[in-house]
Coordinates of C-alpha atoms in Angstrom, one line a residue:
M18 CA 50.3 -5.4 121.3
E19 CA 52.2 -5.4 117.9
E20 CA 54.2 -2.2 118.4
L21 CA 55.0 -2.9 122.0
A22 CA 56.6 -6.1 120.9
R23 CA 58.5 -4.3 118.2
E24 CA 60.0 -2.0 120.8
S25 CA 61.1 -5.1 122.6
I26 CA 62.5 -6.3 119.2
S27 CA 64.5 -3.1 118.8
L28 CA 66.0 -3.6 122.2
L29 CA 66.7 -7.2 121.4
A30 CA 68.5 -6.2 118.3
R31 CA 70.5 -3.6 120.2
S32 CA 71.6 -6.1 122.8
A33 CA 72.4 -8.7 120.2
S34 CA 74.8 -6.3 118.5
H35 CA 76.9 -6.0 121.7
A36 CA 79.5 -8.4 122.9
D37 CA 77.1 -10.1 125.3
P38 CA 75.9 -13.5 123.9
P39 CA 72.2 -13.9 123.0
R40 CA 70.2 -15.3 125.9
L41 CA 66.6 -15.6 124.6
G42 CA 65.1 -19.0 125.2
S43 CA 62.5 -20.9 123.3
F44 CA 59.6 -19.8 125.6
G45 CA 60.7 -16.1 125.4
A46 CA 60.9 -16.3 121.6
V47 CA 57.4 -17.7 121.3
F48 CA 56.1 -15.2 123.8
I49 CA 57.5 -12.2 121.9
M50 CA 56.3 -13.6 118.6
L51 CA 52.8 -13.8 120.0
K52 CA 53.0 -10.3 121.4
S53 CA 54.1 -9.1 118.0
A54 CA 51.2 -10.8 116.1
L55 CA 48.2 -10.6 118.5
G56 CA 46.5 -7.3 118.8
A57 CA 43.9 -5.1 117.1
G58 CA 43.6 -7.4 114.1
L59 CA 41.6 -9.7 116.3
L60 CA 38.7 -7.2 116.2
N61 CA 38.4 -7.6 112.5
F62 CA 38.5 -11.4 112.2
P63 CA 34.8 -12.2 112.8
W64 CA 34.0 -9.8 110.0
A65 CA 36.5 -11.6 107.8
F66 CA 34.7 -14.9 108.3
Q67 CA 31.5 -13.2 107.1
K68 CA 33.3 -11.6 104.2
A69 CA 34.8 -14.9 103.0
G70 CA 31.3 -16.4 102.9
G71 CA 31.5 -18.8 105.8
V72 CA 33.6 -20.6 108.3
T73 CA 34.9 -23.3 106.0
T74 CA 36.1 -20.9 103.3
A75 CA 37.8 -18.6 105.8
V76 CA 39.6 -21.4 107.7
S77 CA 40.8 -22.8 104.4
V78 CA 42.3 -19.5 103.4
E79 CA 43.9 -19.3 106.8
L80 CA 45.5 -22.7 106.5
V81 CA 46.8 -22.0 103.0
S82 CA 48.2 -18.6 104.1
L83 CA 49.9 -20.3 107.1
V84 CA 52.2 -22.2 104.7
F85 CA 53.5 -18.9 103.2
L86 CA 53.6 -17.2 106.7
I87 CA 55.7 -19.9 108.2
S88 CA 58.0 -20.3 105.2
G89 CA 58.6 -16.6 105.2
L90 CA 59.7 -16.7 108.9
V91 CA 62.1 -19.6 108.2
V92 CA 63.5 -17.9 105.1
L93 CA 64.1 -14.6 107.1
G94 CA 65.8 -16.6 109.9
Y95 CA 68.1 -18.2 107.3
A96 CA 68.8 -14.8 105.7
S97 CA 69.8 -13.4 109.0
S98 CA 72.2 -16.2 109.7
V99 CA 73.8 -15.9 106.3
S100 CA 74.0 -12.1 106.2
R101 CA 74.8 -11.8 110.0
Q102 CA 72.4 -8.8 110.3
K103 CA 70.2 -8.3 113.3
T104 CA 67.1 -6.3 111.9
Y105 CA 64.7 -6.8 109.1
Q106 CA 65.8 -3.6 107.3
D107 CA 69.5 -4.5 107.6
V108 CA 69.0 -8.0 106.2
V109 CA 67.0 -6.6 103.2
R110 CA 69.7 -3.9 102.6
E111 CA 72.5 -6.4 102.8
V112 CA 70.9 -9.1 100.6
C113 CA 69.0 -7.0 98.1
G114 CA 71.0 -3.8 97.9
R115 CA 70.5 -0.2 99.0
A116 CA 67.6 0.6 96.7
V117 CA 65.4 -2.2 97.9
G118 CA 66.6 -1.4 101.5
K119 CA 65.2 2.1 101.1
L120 CA 61.9 0.7 99.8
C121 CA 61.8 -1.5 102.9
E122 CA 62.3 1.5 105.1
V123 CA 59.5 3.4 103.3
C124 CA 57.1 0.5 103.6
F125 CA 58.0 0.1 107.3
C126 CA 57.3 3.7 108.0
F127 CA 54.1 3.8 106.0
N128 CA 53.0 0.6 107.7
L129 CA 53.5 2.2 111.2
F130 CA 51.6 5.3 110.0
M131 CA 48.6 3.2 108.9
I132 CA 48.7 1.1 112.1
S133 CA 48.5 4.4 114.0
V134 CA 45.4 5.3 112.1
A135 CA 43.9 1.9 112.7
F136 CA 44.5 2.2 116.5
L137 CA 42.8 5.6 116.6
V138 CA 39.8 4.2 114.7
V139 CA 39.5 1.5 117.3
V140 CA 39.6 4.0 120.1
Q141 CA 37.0 6.2 118.3
D142 CA 34.7 3.2 117.9
Q143 CA 34.9 2.4 121.6
L144 CA 34.3 6.1 122.5
E145 CA 31.2 5.9 120.4
K146 CA 30.0 3.0 122.4
C147 CA 30.6 4.9 125.6
I148 CA 27.3 6.6 125.0
S149 CA 25.7 3.5 126.4
L150 CA 27.3 4.1 129.7
Y151 CA 24.9 7.1 130.0
E152 CA 22.0 4.7 129.4
T153 CA 23.3 2.4 132.2
V154 CA 23.7 5.2 134.7
T155 CA 20.5 7.2 134.0
G156 CA 18.2 4.5 132.6
S157 CA 17.6 6.7 129.5
S158 CA 17.6 5.5 125.9
E159 CA 20.2 6.6 123.4
A160 CA 17.5 8.5 121.6
G161 CA 16.7 10.5 124.7
M162 CA 20.3 11.6 125.2
P163 CA 20.8 15.2 124.0
Y164 CA 23.5 15.7 121.4
H165 CA 26.2 18.3 122.0
W166 CA 29.4 18.8 120.0
Y167 CA 31.4 18.0 123.1
T168 CA 29.7 14.6 123.4
D169 CA 30.7 13.6 119.9
Q170 CA 33.3 10.7 119.9
R171 CA 35.4 12.6 117.4
F172 CA 35.8 15.5 119.8
A173 CA 36.6 13.0 122.6
L174 CA 39.3 11.4 120.4
F175 CA 40.8 14.8 119.7
V176 CA 40.9 15.6 123.5
M177 CA 42.5 12.2 124.2
C178 CA 45.2 12.8 121.5
L179 CA 45.9 16.3 122.9
V180 CA 45.9 15.6 126.6
I181 CA 47.3 12.0 126.8
I182 CA 48.9 10.8 123.6
L183 CA 50.8 13.9 122.6
P184 CA 52.5 14.5 126.0
L185 CA 53.5 10.8 126.0
S186 CA 54.9 11.0 122.5
I187 CA 56.9 14.3 122.7
P188 CA 59.8 13.1 124.9
K189 CA 62.8 11.5 123.1
E190 CA 62.9 8.7 125.7
I191 CA 59.4 7.9 126.7
G192 CA 58.9 6.4 130.1
I193 CA 57.2 3.3 129.0
Q194 CA 60.3 2.2 127.2
K195 CA 62.0 1.6 130.5
Y196 CA 59.3 -0.8 131.5
T197 CA 59.3 -2.4 128.1
R198 CA 63.0 -3.0 128.5
A199 CA 62.4 -4.5 131.9
A200 CA 59.6 -6.7 130.5
L201 CA 62.0 -8.0 127.8
T202 CA 64.6 -9.0 130.4
C203 CA 62.0 -10.8 132.4
V204 CA 61.4 -13.3 129.6
Q205 CA 65.1 -14.1 129.3
P206 CA 66.8 -16.7 131.5
D207 CA 69.4 -15.7 134.0
S208 CA 68.2 -12.1 134.3
Q209 CA 66.5 -10.2 137.1
C210 CA 64.5 -7.0 137.2
K211 CA 65.9 -4.3 139.5
C212 CA 63.0 -4.1 141.8
L213 CA 59.6 -5.6 142.4
R214 CA 57.8 -2.4 141.3
E215 CA 59.6 -2.3 138.0
F216 CA 58.9 -6.0 137.5
I217 CA 55.2 -5.6 138.2
V218 CA 54.8 -2.5 135.9
S219 CA 56.9 -4.1 133.2
L220 CA 54.9 -7.3 133.2
C221 CA 51.6 -5.4 133.0
V222 CA 52.9 -3.3 130.1
S223 CA 54.3 -6.4 128.3
V224 CA 51.3 -8.6 128.5
L225 CA 48.5 -6.0 128.3
G226 CA 48.0 -6.4 124.6
T227 CA 48.1 -10.1 124.6
L228 CA 45.8 -10.1 127.7
A229 CA 43.3 -7.9 125.8
A230 CA 43.3 -10.2 122.8
T231 CA 42.9 -13.4 124.9
Y232 CA 40.2 -11.8 127.1
L233 CA 38.2 -10.8 124.0
C234 CA 38.5 -14.3 122.5
V235 CA 37.2 -15.9 125.7
A236 CA 34.4 -13.3 126.1
V237 CA 33.2 -13.8 122.5
I238 CA 33.0 -17.6 123.1
V239 CA 31.2 -17.2 126.5
K240 CA 28.7 -14.7 125.1
Y241 CA 27.9 -17.0 122.2
Y242 CA 26.9 -19.9 124.6
L243 CA 25.1 -17.6 127.0
M244 CA 22.8 -16.0 124.4
D245 CA 19.3 -17.5 124.1
S246 CA 19.3 -17.2 120.3
H247 CA 21.9 -16.8 117.6
A248 CA 21.9 -15.4 114.1
V249 CA 20.9 -17.8 111.3
I250 CA 23.9 -18.4 109.1
T251 CA 22.7 -18.8 105.5
P252 CA 25.7 -19.3 103.2
D253 CA 25.7 -17.1 100.1
H254 CA 26.8 -19.6 97.5
S255 CA 27.4 -16.9 94.9
Q256 CA 29.8 -15.2 97.4
V257 CA 31.5 -18.4 98.3
S258 CA 32.2 -19.2 94.6
S259 CA 33.7 -15.7 94.1
W260 CA 37.5 -15.7 94.3
A261 CA 37.5 -12.0 95.0
S262 CA 35.4 -12.4 98.1
M263 CA 37.4 -15.4 99.3
F264 CA 40.8 -13.7 98.9
S265 CA 39.5 -10.3 100.2
V266 CA 40.1 -11.7 103.7
V267 CA 43.8 -12.3 103.1
P268 CA 44.8 -8.7 104.0
T269 CA 43.1 -9.2 107.4
I270 CA 45.1 -12.5 107.8
C271 CA 48.3 -10.7 106.9
F272 CA 47.6 -7.9 109.4
G273 CA 46.7 -10.3 112.1
F274 CA 49.7 -12.7 111.7
Q275 CA 52.2 -10.0 110.9
C276 CA 55.3 -10.5 113.0
H277 CA 57.9 -10.9 110.2
E278 CA 59.6 -7.5 110.8
A279 CA 60.2 -8.6 114.4
C280 CA 61.3 -12.2 113.7
I281 CA 64.9 -11.4 112.6
A282 CA 65.8 -9.6 115.8
I283 CA 64.1 -12.4 117.8
Y284 CA 66.1 -15.0 116.0
S285 CA 69.4 -13.1 116.4
S286 CA 68.8 -12.9 120.2
M287 CA 68.1 -16.6 120.7
E288 CA 70.4 -19.1 122.4
N289 CA 69.8 -21.8 119.9
Q290 CA 70.0 -20.4 116.4
K291 CA 69.8 -23.6 114.5
I292 CA 67.4 -23.2 111.5
S293 CA 65.5 -26.3 112.5
H294 CA 64.9 -25.0 116.0
W295 CA 63.8 -21.6 114.5
A296 CA 61.4 -23.5 112.2
V297 CA 59.8 -25.1 115.3
I298 CA 59.5 -21.7 117.0
S299 CA 57.8 -20.3 113.9
V300 CA 55.4 -23.2 113.6
L301 CA 54.4 -23.0 117.3
S302 CA 53.9 -19.3 117.2
M303 CA 51.8 -19.3 114.1
L304 CA 49.7 -22.3 115.3
F305 CA 48.9 -20.4 118.6
C306 CA 47.9 -17.4 116.6
L307 CA 45.8 -19.5 114.3
L308 CA 44.0 -21.0 117.3
I309 CA 43.2 -17.7 118.9
Y310 CA 42.2 -16.0 115.7
T311 CA 40.0 -18.9 114.6
L312 CA 38.1 -19.0 117.9
T313 CA 36.8 -15.5 117.1
V314 CA 34.5 -17.3 114.6
Y315 CA 32.0 -17.4 117.5
G316 CA 31.6 -13.6 117.0
F317 CA 30.5 -14.4 113.4
L318 CA 28.3 -17.2 114.6
T319 CA 26.7 -14.9 117.1
F320 CA 25.8 -12.0 114.7
G321 CA 25.9 -13.6 111.3
E322 CA 25.8 -11.1 108.4
D323 CA 25.2 -8.3 110.9
V324 CA 28.7 -8.6 112.5
A325 CA 30.6 -5.3 112.5
S326 CA 34.1 -4.9 111.1
D327 CA 35.1 -4.2 114.8
I328 CA 33.5 -7.0 116.7
L329 CA 33.2 -4.9 119.9
M330 CA 30.8 -2.6 118.0
S331 CA 28.4 -5.5 117.6
Y332 CA 27.8 -5.8 121.3
P333 CA 25.7 -3.3 123.3
G334 CA 27.7 -0.6 125.0
N335 CA 26.3 -1.4 128.5
D336 CA 27.6 -4.9 128.4
V337 CA 29.9 -5.1 131.4
V338 CA 32.0 -7.9 130.0
M339 CA 32.6 -6.0 126.8
I340 CA 33.3 -2.8 128.6
V341 CA 36.2 -4.5 130.3
S342 CA 37.5 -5.6 126.8
R343 CA 37.1 -2.0 125.5
L344 CA 39.1 -0.7 128.4
L345 CA 41.9 -3.2 127.9
F346 CA 42.2 -2.4 124.2
G347 CA 41.9 1.3 124.9
I348 CA 44.7 1.4 127.5
S349 CA 46.9 -0.8 125.3
I350 CA 46.5 1.5 122.4
I351 CA 47.1 4.7 124.4
T352 CA 50.4 3.2 125.8
I353 CA 51.5 1.7 122.5
Y354 CA 50.8 4.7 120.2
P355 CA 53.9 6.6 121.4
I356 CA 56.1 3.6 120.7
I357 CA 54.8 3.4 117.2
L358 CA 55.8 7.0 116.8
L359 CA 59.2 6.3 118.2
L360 CA 59.7 3.4 115.8
G361 CA 58.8 5.8 113.0
S362 CA 61.8 7.9 113.8
V363 CA 63.4 6.9 110.4
I364 CA 61.9 10.1 109.1
L365 CA 63.6 12.2 111.8
N366 CA 66.9 10.4 111.0
L367 CA 66.5 11.2 107.4
M368 CA 66.0 14.9 108.2
L369 CA 69.1 14.9 110.5
R370 CA 71.2 13.2 107.8
V371 CA 70.2 15.9 105.2
R372 CA 70.9 18.7 107.7
R373 CA 74.3 17.1 108.5
H374 CA 75.1 16.8 104.8
Y375 CA 74.5 20.5 104.1
R376 CA 75.4 22.1 107.4
G377 CA 78.0 19.6 108.7
I378 CA 76.5 19.6 112.2
V379 CA 73.2 19.0 113.9
T380 CA 72.5 20.9 117.1
H381 CA 70.5 19.5 119.9
S382 CA 67.9 22.3 119.7
F383 CA 67.4 21.6 115.9
E384 CA 66.8 17.9 116.7
N385 CA 64.3 18.7 119.4
R386 CA 62.4 21.1 117.1
C387 CA 62.3 18.5 114.3
R388 CA 61.1 15.8 116.7
V389 CA 58.3 18.0 118.1
V390 CA 57.2 19.1 114.6
L391 CA 57.2 15.5 113.3
T392 CA 55.3 14.2 116.4
V393 CA 52.6 16.9 116.1
A394 CA 52.3 16.3 112.3
W395 CA 52.1 12.5 112.8
I396 CA 49.4 12.7 115.4
T397 CA 47.5 15.4 113.5
F398 CA 47.4 13.5 110.2
T399 CA 46.5 10.1 111.8
L400 CA 43.8 11.8 113.8
V401 CA 42.2 13.5 110.8
I402 CA 42.2 10.3 108.8
A403 CA 40.8 8.3 111.7
M404 CA 38.0 10.8 112.1
F405 CA 36.8 10.4 108.6
V406 CA 37.5 6.7 107.8
P407 CA 34.1 5.1 107.3
D408 CA 35.1 1.7 108.5
M409 CA 37.9 -0.1 110.3
S410 CA 38.1 -2.8 107.6
D411 CA 39.2 -0.2 105.0
V412 CA 42.3 0.7 107.1
I413 CA 43.1 -3.0 107.7
S414 CA 42.9 -3.8 104.0
I415 CA 45.6 -1.2 103.3
I416 CA 47.8 -2.4 106.2
G417 CA 47.3 -6.0 105.0
G418 CA 48.4 -5.0 101.6
I419 CA 51.6 -3.4 102.9
S420 CA 52.2 -6.4 105.1
A421 CA 52.5 -8.5 101.9
F422 CA 55.8 -6.8 101.3
F423 CA 57.2 -8.0 104.7
I424 CA 55.6 -11.4 104.6
F425 CA 55.9 -12.4 100.9
I426 CA 57.9 -10.2 98.7
F427 CA 61.0 -9.3 100.6
P428 CA 61.6 -12.9 102.0
A429 CA 61.0 -14.4 98.6
I430 CA 64.2 -13.1 97.0
L431 CA 66.5 -15.8 98.4
T432 CA 64.6 -18.9 97.4
A433 CA 63.1 -20.7 94.4
W434 CA 59.9 -20.5 96.4
G435 CA 60.3 -16.7 95.7
V436 CA 58.5 -16.6 92.3
I437 CA 55.3 -18.0 93.8
T438 CA 55.5 -15.8 97.0
I439 CA 56.2 -12.7 95.0
V440 CA 53.2 -13.2 92.8
V441 CA 51.0 -13.9 95.8
G442 CA 52.4 -10.9 97.7
A443 CA 51.9 -8.6 94.7
F444 CA 48.4 -9.9 94.3
I445 CA 47.5 -9.3 98.0
F446 CA 49.0 -5.8 98.0
G447 CA 47.2 -4.8 94.9
Q448 CA 43.9 -6.3 96.0
G449 CA 44.0 -5.0 99.5
T450 CA 44.7 -1.4 98.5
T451 CA 42.3 -1.5 95.6
L452 CA 39.4 -2.9 97.7
A453 CA 40.1 -0.4 100.4
V454 CA 40.1 2.6 98.1
M455 CA 36.9 1.4 96.3
E456 CA 35.1 0.8 99.6
V457 CA 36.0 4.3 100.8
F458 CA 34.7 6.0 97.7
R459 CA 31.5 3.8 97.8
K460 CA 30.7 4.7 101.3
F461 CA 31.3 8.4 100.8

């Protein structure tokens, strides 16, 4: 999903900085852009349609947002060509100065942290639904299943983090990176994977998140047409007329379409770096994302006002089709979480710089200790937050607010279009975070 693509992005940027010429073709660029955008945000879109007050309003907000999303991508590509930098943070630092560059790094790290929380919330939701597997096997009802502390989904999430995620995250070079690197080379022309096994594993790792998103989209549509009856959609005209309700879905859109941190490295690694060509790539990528995200409207049409903030939670736990979807998302998240942590190594680099400044040298053992402590702390804090977050939509509102920096505010500095986009971005950031905080306090 998003962070697996960003690992590919970092590898692209690393290769682009070497003497070898960029080799990424148009198909590979669109593919990686889709990998970067499609993911867990898809689960929240049916709820966003309900929150906006209906299909027409939500699609209208999507289309308006698409103008800013595409223009931001084009501006970032232009900024990369002018500054000759290969990553988002480097472009911001070069164009806007060190202070804004530091702010960009902080936003990037906090964004990764909140995405980690969102992923664990998704996993916890699916573990909660696993209780229905007991019903399928035994024929008992959920009420007839005895409750034990070790059957609680929060305990299961803790065990999963301890037994699976932590061991994958501790090593400095996680094994999945090798396959991600191979997956990256497989979408570039004139390149070959070393062996068939590496190609197969890398391909699976690379497309798993996109496959999970596409499968869910198709499953939601099929389920809608197979159901005997559907929810009656009665538009709430007072809600539709409310600007706050309409724009409350923008953070979800920002989270779902967020690929702007990745786009500079993708652009820098392309064969054809003409801005006009990059504009076409940006438009195609966003239109594909728009199509897939908009098709989730069938989830809203199926459940109406009762749709959950995580669409998978609206379906019964013993639904085999949705069990497959839960497995796909769960496996994707478990394999991607360590990569998120790896990309958050900016904190470790800061600690090492401080140590080098005062001591003059950084030993290998000190670096290992710092990495272990930061990894354990990162997993612990995200786990605790995920356990007590009332709703997935609250986390996505915060992430969408942070995404406004990457989509609107930072790209806006180079253009006359910047005044409008900065105002829009600041509004989305403030609204997203405020709504999330208010919703958390209300539910508690």
